[in-house]
């Protein structure tokens, strides 16, 4: 390289703000050079944040270590333990965690794509080392104790389910379902390790919901478990929208741009209508089911998914809670405003300011929350001859409020009208 060129390149590459830069290069080249440097800095920052986020959120190796340690010591059992710990045919592959305490991984098992979920202690805590996780997991499996009879275990299950789901006439059937699930080797008996595992799993709200709603079309199927790790059916699209901007990039990316890109990437409108019908059916399923009513306490697009056939599947049930559990949370709770009477993100009851205690009934029903979510998802690209009626019905739906006991008929009427409108549009087509 000629000496003159080296003199020119050196200050540009190693000192962009060199005092004599403007005299050496035309202004336009300086501008492009500064933009290139800015691009390199931004890209480096994104890579660093991605790595930091991955190392914080993706700690599946800890899950695997803790679960398999307990399995080899005979503390836990489960239908997936051999594949996970001995045969290594079930491995955590693709990290999908959005929380450090709730690990979610994609995997391949029996030539089928599955999802593995397990919980770990908050790594931000000072005692969050692997040995402390082992101690924490030991306390998780402290029930039932040795010497507990099957009758006592059944009574434990019945009492726990009653406390979480309320007094339901079909609780005995659910107890039988849990016992059959715990009996991994199908010998008609439940070992202590099997009982400890299923008891620990029942403390996980999503697992309890999966067992209670396992015969429902829009709930992912439970495929196996080991200790408090469980394996579920894979949902092809785990969110209504395909583009999810990482939190650290959200201040840099305009919301309007994200929304426009999601509109462009979304399925064709008839397919979105099919997904919507499935979501409305799920609202029906949990409104008054065999094991009571359930409330969606965070109706987010991140929790609603769909498969390759555009059938709605609830990808994340952690924010769905039984009405009995929400009532128990509200009962006797001190408050100054309605905001103090909130379970999860948006299951809100009213505050009785005279006695400064929360009322126990949630005001806004599931359907109103779902319709608020659907306004953006369903209205863009809607057929012109349908859009007016659809917009009107969604607006009516969003404003639904009042105590559930007083609005059951109105709730059903609005839901059925919306379903009928959509089904009429796509029936007898390739999308139906």
Short mmCIF file of C-alpha atoms in Angstrom, two decimals, residues 210 213-221 233 235 274-286 303-307 310-317 419:
data_model
loop_
_atom_site.label_atom_id
_atom_site.label_comp_id
_atom_site.label_asym_id
_atom_site.label_seq_id
_atom_site.Cartn_x
_atom_site.Cartn_y
_atom_site.Cartn_z
CA UNK A 210 -53.50 -28.67 31.66
CA UNK A 213 -58.55 -28.99 30.68
CA UNK A 214 -56.74 -31.87 28.98
CA UNK A 215 -59.83 -32.91 27.02
CA UNK A 216 -60.31 -29.41 25.59
CA UNK A 217 -59.34 -28.79 21.99
CA UNK A 218 -57.46 -25.54 22.55
CA UNK A 219 -55.24 -26.67 25.45
CA UNK A 220 -51.82 -28.13 24.54
CA UNK A 221 -51.57 -31.81 25.42
CA UNK A 233 -47.32 -30.51 22.79
CA UNK A 235 -47.50 -25.09 19.32
CA UNK A 274 -60.37 -19.22 12.09
CA UNK A 275 -57.84 -18.58 14.88
CA UNK A 276 -60.27 -16.09 16.44
CA UNK A 277 -63.12 -18.60 16.44
CA UNK A 278 -60.86 -21.04 18.28
CA UNK A 279 -59.94 -18.40 20.85
CA UNK A 280 -63.62 -17.61 21.42
CA UNK A 281 -64.28 -21.33 21.88
CA UNK A 282 -61.54 -21.43 24.53
CA UNK A 283 -63.29 -18.55 26.35
CA UNK A 284 -66.47 -20.68 26.30
CA UNK A 285 -64.60 -23.73 27.57
CA UNK A 286 -63.23 -21.95 30.64
CA UNK A 303 -50.03 -16.35 25.37
CA UNK A 304 -52.28 -17.21 22.41
CA UNK A 305 -50.83 -19.37 19.66
CA UNK A 306 -51.93 -21.50 16.74
CA UNK A 307 -50.74 -24.56 14.85
CA UNK A 310 -54.53 -22.35 12.12
CA UNK A 311 -56.30 -23.96 15.07
CA UNK A 312 -55.99 -21.81 18.19
CA UNK A 313 -53.85 -23.27 20.98
CA UNK A 314 -53.08 -21.55 24.27
CA UNK A 315 -49.30 -21.52 24.26
CA UNK A 316 -49.01 -20.26 27.84
CA UNK A 317 -51.59 -20.95 30.57
CA UNK A 419 -68.62 -16.38 16.34
#
